[in-house]
Amino acid sequence: MNASTGDTPAVPADMRKFLTLLLGSVGVVYGDIGTSPLYAFREALRPFVEDGVSAEEVIGLISLMVWTLTTIVTFKYVLFLLRADNDGEGGTLSLLALLMKKTGRYMPVLFFAGIIGAALFIGDAMITPALSVMSAVEGLKLVTPVLGDYVLPISAVIMILLFMVQSRGTAAVSKFFGPITVVWFLALAWGGLLHISDDYQILNALNPLNAIWFITHAGFVGLIVLGAVFLTVTGAEALYADLGHFGRKPIQAAWFILVFPALALNYLGQGAYVLANPAAVENPFYLMYPDWALLPIVLLATAATIIASQAVITGAFSLARQAVHLGFLPRLQITFTSETNTGQIYVPAVNMLLFVGVMVLIFTFGDSESLATAYGISVTGAMVVTTLMCVQYLRSVWGWSAVTSALVLLPLLTLEVIFLCANLLKIHDGGWVPVLLALAIMVVMWTWRKGSLILRQKTARNDVPLEMFIKSIERKSDHAPVSVPGTAVFLTSVPDTTPAVLLHNIKHNHVLHEQNVILTVTTADVPYVSDAQRVKMTRLSERFLRLEVSFGFMDDQNVSRALALCKKAGFKFEIMQTSFYLGRRNIISDPKSGLPGWQDKLYIATAGIGIDPSAYFRLPANRVVEIGEQVVI
């Protein structure tokens, strides 16, 4: 209490903002990793069940889980990778953009590493909702066996509802994500504390030597078990991907204050419970809670898994937007579902892809046990890719030598490669699913990038230098086009050449506007571009103006809003007297294009899912003129 006024001291604004971000990060960033206790220890125990689980094996497994969390999540992600930001943004593609900016050249190795990491993340975004929700709903079988037959239908209904609400945005419910997930982590800690006293031997798991002992003595079975142990760190990539939404310090604070202690306590509690009750290996997570708390825990777990699913879906939307802006995918329809938070977006094509993938996984695998075997490959693969890219980050950004960078990250890379090999052993037992998903997405991205390059090269053969065109068109002659009032804006990707749509307009309509703007939209290698740096204008002649509009790869590419900035810079125009000219290309397959026939068709099909540029760039619909042309590729 304040002695002079009797009022409670107000919380400083900075502290309120920090606490809000911390609470939000618990719900979004840690939602996925927070659901791992539902199935990770259970799956790790499975290979030992037939011969009976020994105390050394239980302690060794829990030690592996705790120290995997410590090594990979704490050291790699929380303490190191959160500092490897691209102007505050994180994630595989953000790191790729940063490295390409720092190296100053196109590097195929970096490019393929980026698209592999992105493709594996999309695969992870399909498996996470299916696995986590089924794991939670399966707890209903312990409440009453009658509900066992309804696990699949209930899981499917939850997924249908979850994907249906994406188009409406999550602003209304996201404010509950943090508090619900906080309660979930407190429930995890409570469950662990209830049972650590069952057998204090489990505290030996805090000694990393027990983890090493397990690896060296478990043999081939131990290598298989490592795949399940790695399930403890699924969702760690979200730490890095959501850096821009919450910032480094709130994410770090949430991990050390709440998330890591709760996870460690829960795993220790599960281990102690199994040591005291060997029959609990069937489902140690749910069985360690009192009967009266079982139904509330099942409902809370279901809510937590829905939140975890929402987090990876949102992450997939964000990654797709980055991929579009960086040229890895065609322009997709992107809807902003919040007027204040640009991170809340909806991408219909990605939403449908994820929904179909999740439903296929649910009904193909049938239960979380079968699906868990397929889970680890996508996660470990993405982590290995990120670590490899970090080697280049240390060299390019921090200025370390190649030898020093490799030596620092070699222990971590070795550990992750071991985990990857352990998961690859399950390739025949469902592990092929994430590999196939990632491969398909990677091929699409590679095809789009390569096809777009070939298309630019082919169209460049007919390019007319802009300076030459302006000089020729402004000469007085009998064949000069008729001058008409108003402003014409011609969109082009190459600012120094005459837009094809401008040439076609003169050829077919024989007119030229009083003001002509050659507009180029570029995506910078930074997340956001300030309004002060948004627009660059160059006067080419009395009637021609070059306008370059820059957006960050996380920006809403709203050209109409950007053009409003031009008025402040001295370019006067009336929007109702302005026409926007776009070229619509009809791509025709050519077997001699340089692409194999199947890839040629894939590129054309991929182009078909892209949206109209006028919608993508937010141009006024009633002011757009489209002129078509056929391009053979």
XYZ file of C-alpha atoms in Angstrom:
633
model
C 0.000 0.000 0.000
C 1.126 3.564 -0.655
C 1.558 5.211 2.762
C 0.456 8.667 1.625
C -2.578 7.833 -0.472
C -3.549 4.314 0.576
C -3.663 3.250 -3.089
C -1.918 0.232 -4.557
C 1.107 1.408 -6.583
C 0.434 1.259 -10.319
C 2.401 -1.235 -12.368
C 4.737 0.647 -14.765
C 3.659 0.583 -18.411
C 6.863 -1.173 -19.489
C 6.347 -3.887 -16.914
C 2.701 -4.357 -17.966
C 3.801 -4.718 -21.584
C 6.506 -7.210 -20.605
C 4.089 -9.306 -18.532
C 1.534 -9.272 -21.364
C 4.146 -10.488 -23.841
C 5.381 -13.098 -21.353
C 1.845 -14.425 -20.845
C 1.209 -14.461 -24.593
C 4.451 -16.322 -25.284
C 3.450 -19.079 -22.853
C 0.315 -19.728 -24.907
C 1.713 -19.407 -28.410
C 5.432 -20.172 -28.236
C 5.302 -23.002 -25.706
C 1.948 -24.528 -26.539
C 3.492 -27.303 -28.659
C 6.381 -28.277 -26.405
C 4.001 -28.152 -23.444
C 1.927 -31.044 -24.769
C 4.913 -33.414 -25.162
C 4.506 -34.953 -21.653
C 1.241 -36.476 -22.894
C 3.092 -39.009 -25.030
C 6.904 -38.633 -24.953
C 7.737 -40.764 -21.885
C 5.059 -43.317 -22.765
C 6.544 -43.837 -26.236
C 10.116 -43.983 -24.908
C 9.147 -46.781 -22.496
C 7.370 -48.882 -25.110
C 10.393 -50.894 -26.390
C 11.159 -52.033 -22.803
C 7.654 -53.064 -21.777
C 7.819 -56.729 -22.836
C 10.953 -57.524 -20.792
C 9.977 -55.300 -17.896
C 11.299 -51.826 -17.232
C 14.253 -51.625 -14.832
C 14.964 -48.718 -12.499
C 18.168 -47.899 -14.389
C 16.248 -47.651 -17.665
C 13.601 -45.347 -16.191
C 16.186 -43.087 -14.569
C 18.297 -43.097 -17.743
C 15.316 -42.157 -19.921
C 14.196 -39.314 -17.658
C 17.780 -38.077 -17.483
C 17.943 -38.087 -21.282
C 14.694 -36.129 -21.500
C 15.692 -33.501 -18.941
C 19.144 -33.003 -20.467
C 17.789 -32.969 -24.020
C 15.527 -30.114 -22.942
C 18.507 -28.412 -21.316
C 20.919 -28.846 -24.216
C 18.704 -28.254 -27.242
C 15.998 -25.932 -25.975
C 17.824 -23.967 -23.273
C 21.255 -23.606 -24.835
C 20.522 -23.704 -28.566
C 17.200 -21.911 -28.818
C 16.616 -19.842 -25.673
C 20.185 -18.622 -25.110
C 21.668 -18.635 -28.634
C 19.187 -18.691 -31.518
C 16.966 -15.994 -30.028
C 19.952 -13.681 -30.576
C 20.241 -14.703 -34.254
C 17.419 -12.414 -35.335
C 16.745 -10.556 -38.565
C 15.723 -7.141 -37.240
C 13.768 -8.831 -34.475
C 12.263 -11.627 -36.594
C 13.177 -15.315 -36.332
C 12.482 -18.558 -38.191
C 14.175 -20.550 -40.944
C 13.257 -18.256 -43.833
C 14.001 -15.137 -41.802
C 17.460 -16.539 -41.054
C 17.868 -17.406 -44.738
C 16.993 -13.830 -45.767
C 19.490 -12.469 -43.246
C 22.294 -14.749 -44.460
C 21.636 -13.949 -48.125
C 21.735 -10.237 -47.245
C 24.993 -10.575 -45.312
C 26.753 -12.762 -47.886
C 25.624 -10.436 -50.679
C 25.145 -13.215 -53.188
C 22.809 -16.066 -54.074
C 24.034 -19.271 -52.423
C 22.373 -22.505 -53.602
C 23.372 -24.324 -50.408
C 21.662 -21.713 -48.235
C 18.642 -21.662 -50.528
C 18.108 -25.409 -50.339
C 18.733 -25.433 -46.597
C 16.044 -22.767 -46.206
C 13.408 -24.538 -48.272
C 14.168 -27.890 -46.604
C 13.681 -26.300 -43.188
C 10.489 -24.564 -44.323
C 9.108 -27.754 -45.878
C 9.825 -29.761 -42.713
C 8.062 -27.092 -40.632
C 4.937 -27.377 -42.793
C 5.036 -31.163 -42.319
C 5.367 -30.597 -38.580
C 2.334 -28.270 -38.722
C 0.278 -31.176 -40.066
C 1.445 -33.819 -37.602
C 1.354 -31.692 -34.429
C -2.434 -31.072 -34.367
C -3.233 -34.696 -35.204
C -0.871 -36.200 -32.626
C -1.425 -33.783 -29.758
C -5.226 -33.683 -29.984
C -5.527 -37.476 -30.288
C -3.175 -37.895 -27.282
C -5.382 -35.631 -25.192
C -8.702 -37.125 -26.285
C -7.420 -40.650 -25.638
C -7.494 -39.773 -21.945
C -11.278 -40.176 -22.186
C -10.708 -43.940 -22.349
C -9.401 -43.784 -18.779
C -12.416 -41.765 -17.631
C -14.761 -44.396 -19.056
C -13.840 -47.174 -21.541
C -17.131 -46.590 -23.362
C -15.674 -43.436 -24.914
C -12.759 -45.354 -26.433
C -14.607 -45.867 -29.707
C -15.250 -42.141 -30.045
C -11.634 -40.890 -29.887
C -11.296 -40.608 -33.670
C -14.665 -38.883 -34.297
C -14.090 -36.428 -31.421
C -10.576 -35.646 -32.658
C -11.875 -35.121 -36.199
C -14.666 -32.789 -35.022
C -12.184 -30.718 -33.001
C -9.940 -30.390 -36.070
C -12.851 -29.431 -38.332
C -13.947 -26.696 -35.933
C -10.372 -25.478 -35.450
C -9.718 -25.056 -39.168
C -13.158 -23.537 -39.762
C -12.527 -20.665 -37.341
C -9.188 -19.719 -38.924
C -10.850 -17.418 -41.447
C -12.500 -15.463 -38.620
C -9.184 -14.826 -36.906
C -8.058 -15.797 -33.438
C -8.040 -12.350 -31.829
C -11.182 -13.051 -29.800
C -9.873 -16.280 -28.252
C -6.106 -15.724 -28.297
C -6.292 -13.615 -25.141
C -7.297 -16.824 -23.338
C -4.403 -18.849 -24.782
C -1.841 -17.577 -22.297
C -3.905 -18.039 -19.102
C -5.111 -21.523 -20.137
C -1.577 -22.635 -20.977
C -0.263 -21.203 -17.704
C -2.849 -23.327 -15.868
C -1.741 -26.303 -17.984
C 1.923 -25.872 -17.009
C 0.941 -25.476 -13.359
C -1.040 -28.730 -13.692
C 2.050 -30.399 -15.186
C 4.158 -29.238 -12.243
C 1.493 -30.314 -9.736
C 1.243 -33.791 -11.254
C 4.998 -34.201 -11.033
C 5.220 -32.951 -7.462
C 2.521 -35.416 -6.408
C 4.715 -38.381 -7.305
C 8.400 -37.457 -7.042
C 8.195 -38.685 -3.465
C 7.010 -42.108 -4.718
C 10.647 -42.987 -5.346
C 13.376 -40.427 -4.705
C 15.744 -42.455 -6.872
C 14.326 -40.483 -9.781
C 16.314 -37.432 -8.639
C 19.403 -39.256 -9.907
C 18.089 -38.351 -13.387
C 19.373 -34.831 -12.762
C 22.875 -36.264 -13.094
C 23.787 -36.219 -16.831
C 26.003 -39.278 -16.303
C 22.843 -41.382 -16.111
C 21.838 -40.171 -19.570
C 25.285 -41.080 -20.894
C 25.096 -44.476 -19.175
C 21.762 -45.184 -20.831
C 23.054 -44.334 -24.319
C 26.187 -46.471 -23.903
C 24.438 -49.506 -22.389
C 21.070 -49.656 -24.142
C 22.522 -50.810 -27.467
C 20.419 -50.781 -30.618
C 17.185 -50.495 -28.611
C 18.571 -47.326 -27.072
C 19.013 -45.811 -30.529
C 15.356 -46.578 -31.309
C 14.300 -45.067 -27.977
C 16.165 -41.837 -28.780
C 13.532 -41.151 -31.429
C 10.875 -41.078 -28.718
C 13.072 -39.098 -26.329
C 13.298 -36.383 -28.964
C 9.532 -35.899 -28.703
C 10.265 -33.899 -25.546
C 11.598 -31.008 -27.643
C 8.989 -30.947 -30.415
C 7.840 -27.391 -30.760
C 11.251 -25.885 -30.013
C 11.336 -24.350 -33.520
C 8.336 -22.215 -32.480
C 10.633 -20.470 -30.001
C 12.604 -19.065 -32.885
C 9.769 -18.643 -35.385
C 7.671 -16.517 -32.989
C 10.547 -14.278 -31.918
C 9.100 -11.275 -33.774
C 5.716 -11.551 -32.076
C 6.917 -11.503 -28.471
C 10.591 -10.557 -28.332
C 13.575 -12.331 -26.859
C 13.307 -11.406 -23.174
C 9.646 -12.423 -22.601
C 10.259 -15.781 -24.320
C 13.384 -16.404 -22.250
C 11.685 -15.393 -19.009
C 8.707 -17.657 -19.669
C 11.036 -20.612 -20.254
C 13.100 -20.212 -17.093
C 10.323 -19.101 -14.745
C 7.518 -21.489 -15.711
C 7.914 -23.784 -18.724
C 11.217 -25.575 -18.056
C 10.555 -26.170 -14.323
C 7.040 -27.495 -15.061
C 8.253 -29.871 -17.789
C 11.177 -31.139 -15.684
C 8.944 -31.724 -12.654
C 6.356 -33.574 -14.730
C 8.892 -35.897 -16.347
C 10.513 -36.577 -12.982
C 7.070 -37.292 -11.512
C 6.173 -39.686 -14.335
C 9.478 -41.497 -13.831
C 9.003 -41.832 -10.061
C 5.422 -43.044 -10.555
C 6.534 -45.770 -12.974
C 9.327 -46.820 -10.586
C 6.714 -47.264 -7.833
C 3.959 -48.619 -10.114
C 5.435 -50.543 -13.112
C 1.928 -51.180 -14.524
C 1.613 -47.431 -15.174
C 3.779 -47.726 -18.296
C 0.534 -47.993 -20.285
C -0.187 -44.272 -19.850
C 1.922 -42.732 -17.070
C 0.803 -39.169 -17.677
C -2.907 -39.584 -17.015
C -2.583 -42.389 -14.454
C -0.515 -40.267 -12.068
C -3.408 -37.862 -11.470
C -6.087 -38.619 -8.829
C -9.357 -40.091 -10.113
C -11.293 -36.933 -9.217
C -8.906 -34.812 -11.292
C -8.796 -37.080 -14.354
C -11.688 -35.562 -16.314
C -10.590 -31.935 -15.642
C -7.040 -32.846 -16.708
C -8.333 -34.484 -19.919
C -10.360 -31.351 -20.717
C -7.422 -29.080 -19.861
C -5.094 -31.239 -21.982
C -7.522 -31.019 -24.892
C -7.629 -27.220 -24.577
C -3.823 -27.116 -24.394
C -3.454 -29.272 -27.506
C -5.928 -27.099 -29.416
C -3.834 -24.067 -28.450
C -0.667 -25.908 -29.534
C -2.328 -26.746 -32.841
C -3.360 -23.126 -33.324
C 0.210 -22.027 -32.671
C 1.711 -24.226 -35.401
C -1.095 -23.348 -37.844
C -0.417 -19.647 -37.276
C 3.290 -20.375 -37.707
C 2.580 -22.098 -41.029
C 0.594 -19.064 -42.219
C 3.458 -16.759 -41.263
C 6.012 -18.990 -42.986
C 3.893 -19.124 -46.149
C 3.746 -15.313 -46.236
C 7.527 -15.132 -45.904
C 7.916 -17.759 -48.664
C 5.674 -15.753 -51.013
C 7.514 -12.500 -50.388
C 10.922 -14.168 -50.814
C 9.878 -15.748 -54.113
C 9.537 -19.394 -53.027
C 5.790 -19.579 -53.694
C 3.329 -17.779 -55.998
C 1.292 -14.891 -54.639
C -1.272 -16.465 -52.315
C -4.395 -14.870 -50.919
C -3.494 -13.489 -47.489
C -6.233 -12.086 -45.269
C -5.424 -10.005 -42.212
C -7.744 -10.996 -39.370
C -6.708 -8.271 -36.942
C -6.672 -4.510 -37.427
C -3.871 -4.059 -34.887
C -1.727 -7.222 -35.076
C -0.187 -7.824 -38.519
C 0.955 -11.270 -37.353
C -2.622 -12.545 -37.309
C -3.252 -13.643 -40.876
C -5.233 -16.282 -42.717
C -3.960 -18.051 -45.839
C -6.823 -20.122 -47.336
C -4.609 -22.330 -49.532
C -2.345 -23.271 -46.610
C -5.333 -23.743 -44.311
C -6.902 -26.223 -46.745
C -3.578 -28.035 -47.243
C -3.082 -28.425 -43.490
C -6.699 -29.493 -42.918
C -6.574 -32.230 -45.554
C -3.202 -33.404 -44.254
C -4.346 -33.517 -40.628
C -7.544 -35.436 -41.421
C -5.664 -37.960 -43.557
C -3.160 -38.502 -40.732
C -5.889 -38.950 -38.097
C -7.794 -41.597 -40.031
C -4.718 -43.280 -41.547
C -2.827 -43.838 -38.287
C -5.859 -44.179 -36.019
C -4.158 -43.452 -32.688
C -1.421 -41.289 -31.202
C 0.903 -44.241 -30.592
C 1.136 -45.016 -34.313
C 1.445 -41.352 -35.279
C 4.178 -40.656 -32.722
C 6.563 -42.887 -34.689
C 6.178 -40.582 -37.684
C 6.634 -37.360 -35.764
C 10.299 -37.041 -34.942
C 11.802 -36.953 -38.436
C 10.338 -33.597 -39.453
C 11.327 -31.979 -36.157
C 14.880 -33.343 -36.035
C 15.395 -32.559 -39.712
C 14.342 -28.939 -39.216
C 16.642 -28.604 -36.214
C 19.665 -30.010 -38.072
C 19.018 -27.562 -40.931
C 18.818 -24.634 -38.494
C 22.089 -25.638 -36.832
C 23.856 -25.881 -40.197
C 22.599 -22.412 -41.104
C 23.847 -21.157 -37.736
C 27.398 -22.058 -38.778
C 27.081 -19.562 -41.633
C 25.430 -17.068 -39.254
C 28.415 -17.153 -36.895
C 30.727 -16.571 -39.849
C 28.755 -13.871 -41.678
C 27.210 -11.925 -38.791
C 29.445 -12.514 -35.779
C 32.634 -12.678 -37.856
C 33.870 -16.011 -36.487
C 36.201 -18.204 -38.500
C 34.869 -21.347 -40.186
C 36.891 -23.569 -37.815
C 35.696 -21.815 -34.653
C 32.069 -21.815 -35.816
C 32.195 -25.513 -36.635
C 33.889 -26.448 -33.345
C 31.344 -24.513 -31.259
C 28.322 -26.060 -32.958
C 29.788 -29.517 -33.641
C 28.703 -31.073 -30.294
C 25.135 -29.816 -30.774
C 25.056 -30.885 -34.421
C 26.379 -34.342 -33.475
C 23.623 -34.755 -30.880
C 20.919 -33.692 -33.338
C 22.290 -35.947 -36.090
C 22.174 -38.894 -33.644
C 18.541 -38.060 -32.904
C 17.841 -37.762 -36.643
C 19.400 -41.182 -37.309
C 17.333 -42.649 -34.465
C 14.170 -41.270 -36.041
C 15.166 -42.445 -39.518
C 15.090 -46.013 -38.178
C 11.311 -45.560 -38.041
C 11.086 -44.629 -41.715
C 9.238 -47.870 -42.531
C 6.894 -47.524 -39.547
C 5.192 -44.305 -40.595
C 8.321 -42.171 -40.668
C 8.004 -41.915 -44.440
C 4.983 -39.625 -44.016
C 6.796 -36.429 -42.924
C 9.611 -37.185 -45.367
C 7.118 -37.441 -48.238
C 5.279 -34.292 -47.119
C 8.491 -32.280 -46.833
C 9.795 -33.613 -50.154
C 6.592 -32.621 -51.954
C 6.611 -29.093 -50.496
C 10.318 -28.701 -51.225
C 9.838 -29.743 -54.866
C 7.030 -27.196 -55.253
C 9.184 -24.390 -53.824
C 12.207 -25.348 -55.907
C 10.100 -25.645 -59.066
C 8.511 -22.239 -58.505
C 11.861 -20.564 -57.922
C 13.506 -22.233 -60.924
C 10.505 -21.757 -63.231
C 10.201 -18.077 -62.318
C 13.877 -17.573 -63.129
C 13.449 -19.198 -66.571
C 10.319 -17.109 -67.187
C 12.201 -13.890 -66.384
C 15.042 -14.915 -68.697
C 12.648 -15.614 -71.578
C 10.686 -12.402 -71.226
C 13.949 -10.437 -70.912
C 14.772 -11.295 -74.551
C 12.003 -8.969 -75.707
C 12.777 -6.192 -73.241
C 13.134 -2.631 -74.470
C 15.373 -0.353 -72.363
C 13.131 2.174 -70.640
C 15.347 5.156 -71.376
C 15.393 4.331 -75.107
C 11.610 3.877 -75.136
C 10.947 7.234 -73.452
C 13.148 9.064 -75.951
C 11.451 7.414 -78.911
C 7.889 7.850 -77.649
C 8.301 11.557 -76.879
C 9.571 12.433 -80.330
C 7.002 14.342 -82.356
C 5.851 12.192 -85.277
C 2.744 11.209 -87.173
C 2.737 7.828 -85.399
C 2.943 9.207 -81.873
C 0.203 7.855 -79.538
C -2.715 10.083 -78.612
C -2.246 11.897 -75.295
C -5.092 11.317 -72.812
C -5.639 12.937 -69.392
C -5.006 11.167 -66.110
C -2.320 8.939 -64.631
C -1.348 5.423 -65.709
C 0.566 3.140 -63.350
C 2.366 0.203 -64.977
C 3.538 -2.569 -62.659
C 6.786 -4.309 -63.555
C 9.427 -6.362 -61.787
C 12.314 -4.883 -63.808
C 12.545 -1.090 -63.294
C 15.050 -0.382 -66.129
C 13.034 -1.986 -68.923
C 9.759 -0.971 -70.500
C 6.833 -2.935 -69.027
C 5.320 -5.299 -71.592
C 1.831 -4.115 -70.601
C 2.823 -0.516 -71.565
C 3.994 -1.666 -74.990
C 0.798 -3.661 -75.510
C -1.352 -0.712 -74.450
C 0.268 1.583 -77.024
C 0.177 -1.140 -79.689
C -3.519 -1.890 -79.261
C -5.005 1.365 -77.927
C -2.581 3.940 -79.416
C -2.796 6.172 -76.323
C -0.402 7.520 -73.700
C -1.471 9.206 -70.447
C -0.322 12.637 -69.292
C 1.435 11.003 -66.327
C 2.988 7.548 -66.565
C 4.395 5.742 -63.562
C 6.702 2.725 -63.863
C 6.039 0.971 -60.573
C 8.298 -1.727 -59.135
C 7.489 -3.552 -55.893
C 10.465 -5.111 -54.116
C 10.782 -7.232 -50.993
C 13.693 -6.320 -48.740
C 15.718 -8.835 -46.720
C 14.345 -7.321 -43.527
C 11.007 -8.043 -41.821
C 9.601 -4.514 -41.997
C 10.370 -1.345 -43.953
C 9.512 2.022 -42.385
C 7.259 4.512 -44.189
C 10.235 6.855 -44.501
C 12.023 4.236 -46.635
C 8.921 2.827 -48.323
C 8.907 4.862 -51.538
C 11.682 6.029 -53.836
C 10.777 8.313 -56.771
C 12.883 9.184 -59.794
C 11.726 11.652 -62.451
C 12.622 10.203 -65.878
C 11.020 12.845 -68.085
C 8.155 15.300 -68.059
C 5.615 12.490 -68.514
C 7.415 9.517 -66.952
C 8.195 8.732 -63.340
C 9.885 5.663 -61.860
C 8.477 4.591 -58.515
C 10.070 1.896 -56.365
C 8.014 0.630 -53.420
C 9.775 -1.535 -50.831
C 8.172 -3.887 -48.309
C 9.689 -6.176 -45.700
C 8.991 -9.891 -45.957
C 6.601 -9.590 -42.996
C 4.843 -6.453 -44.292
C 1.360 -6.255 -45.774
C 2.173 -5.408 -49.405
C -0.507 -2.730 -49.728
C 0.485 -0.649 -52.757
C -2.531 1.661 -52.517
C -1.525 2.709 -49.014
C 2.097 3.143 -50.120
C 1.052 5.406 -52.997
C -0.571 7.754 -50.510
C 2.954 8.467 -49.203
C 3.888 9.789 -52.656
C 1.656 12.825 -52.254
C 3.752 13.943 -49.297
C 6.845 13.554 -51.482
C 5.445 15.817 -54.191
C 3.845 13.383 -56.648
C 0.303 14.667 -57.163
C -2.370 12.412 -58.596
C -6.068 11.689 -58.169
C -6.889 8.071 -57.496
C -10.164 8.300 -59.467
C -8.211 9.501 -62.515
C -5.551 6.843 -62.179
C -5.522 3.515 -63.999
C -3.377 0.559 -62.911
C -2.173 -1.580 -65.808
C -1.315 -5.216 -65.143
C -0.110 -7.904 -67.488
C -1.878 -11.254 -67.214
C 0.305 -14.069 -68.481
C -1.068 -17.253 -69.934
C 1.801 -19.719 -69.521
C 2.148 -22.436 -72.158
C 4.305 -25.504 -71.618
C 7.383 -25.941 -73.780
C 9.361 -29.227 -73.617
C 12.521 -27.284 -74.510
C 12.114 -24.775 -71.690
C 14.917 -26.172 -69.551
C 12.522 -27.804 -67.091
C 11.576 -31.490 -67.296
C 8.041 -32.045 -68.583
C 6.607 -32.945 -65.166
C 8.210 -29.888 -63.564
C 6.958 -27.664 -66.367
C 3.395 -28.816 -65.663
C 3.919 -28.454 -61.910
C 5.051 -24.838 -62.367
C 1.985 -24.002 -64.450
C -0.288 -25.718 -61.905
C 1.383 -23.847 -59.052
C 0.930 -20.562 -60.901
C -2.775 -21.389 -61.086
C -3.201 -21.225 -57.301
C -1.774 -17.706 -57.141
C -4.216 -14.841 -56.762
C -4.675 -11.844 -59.006
C -1.894 -9.245 -58.481
C -4.507 -6.512 -58.057
C -5.884 -8.300 -54.988
C -2.447 -9.197 -53.656
C -1.175 -5.608 -53.884
C -4.501 -4.141 -52.620
C -5.141 -2.089 -55.763
C -8.528 -0.354 -56.162
C -10.588 -2.945 -58.049
C -12.437 -0.454 -60.255
C -9.210 1.191 -61.462
C -7.346 -1.888 -62.759
C -6.859 -2.682 -66.452
C -5.469 -6.100 -67.366
C -3.894 -6.941 -70.721
C -3.151 -10.589 -71.427
C -0.230 -12.179 -73.206
C 0.918 -15.735 -73.861
C 4.329 -16.820 -72.623
C 5.890 -20.137 -73.588
C 7.932 -21.772 -70.841
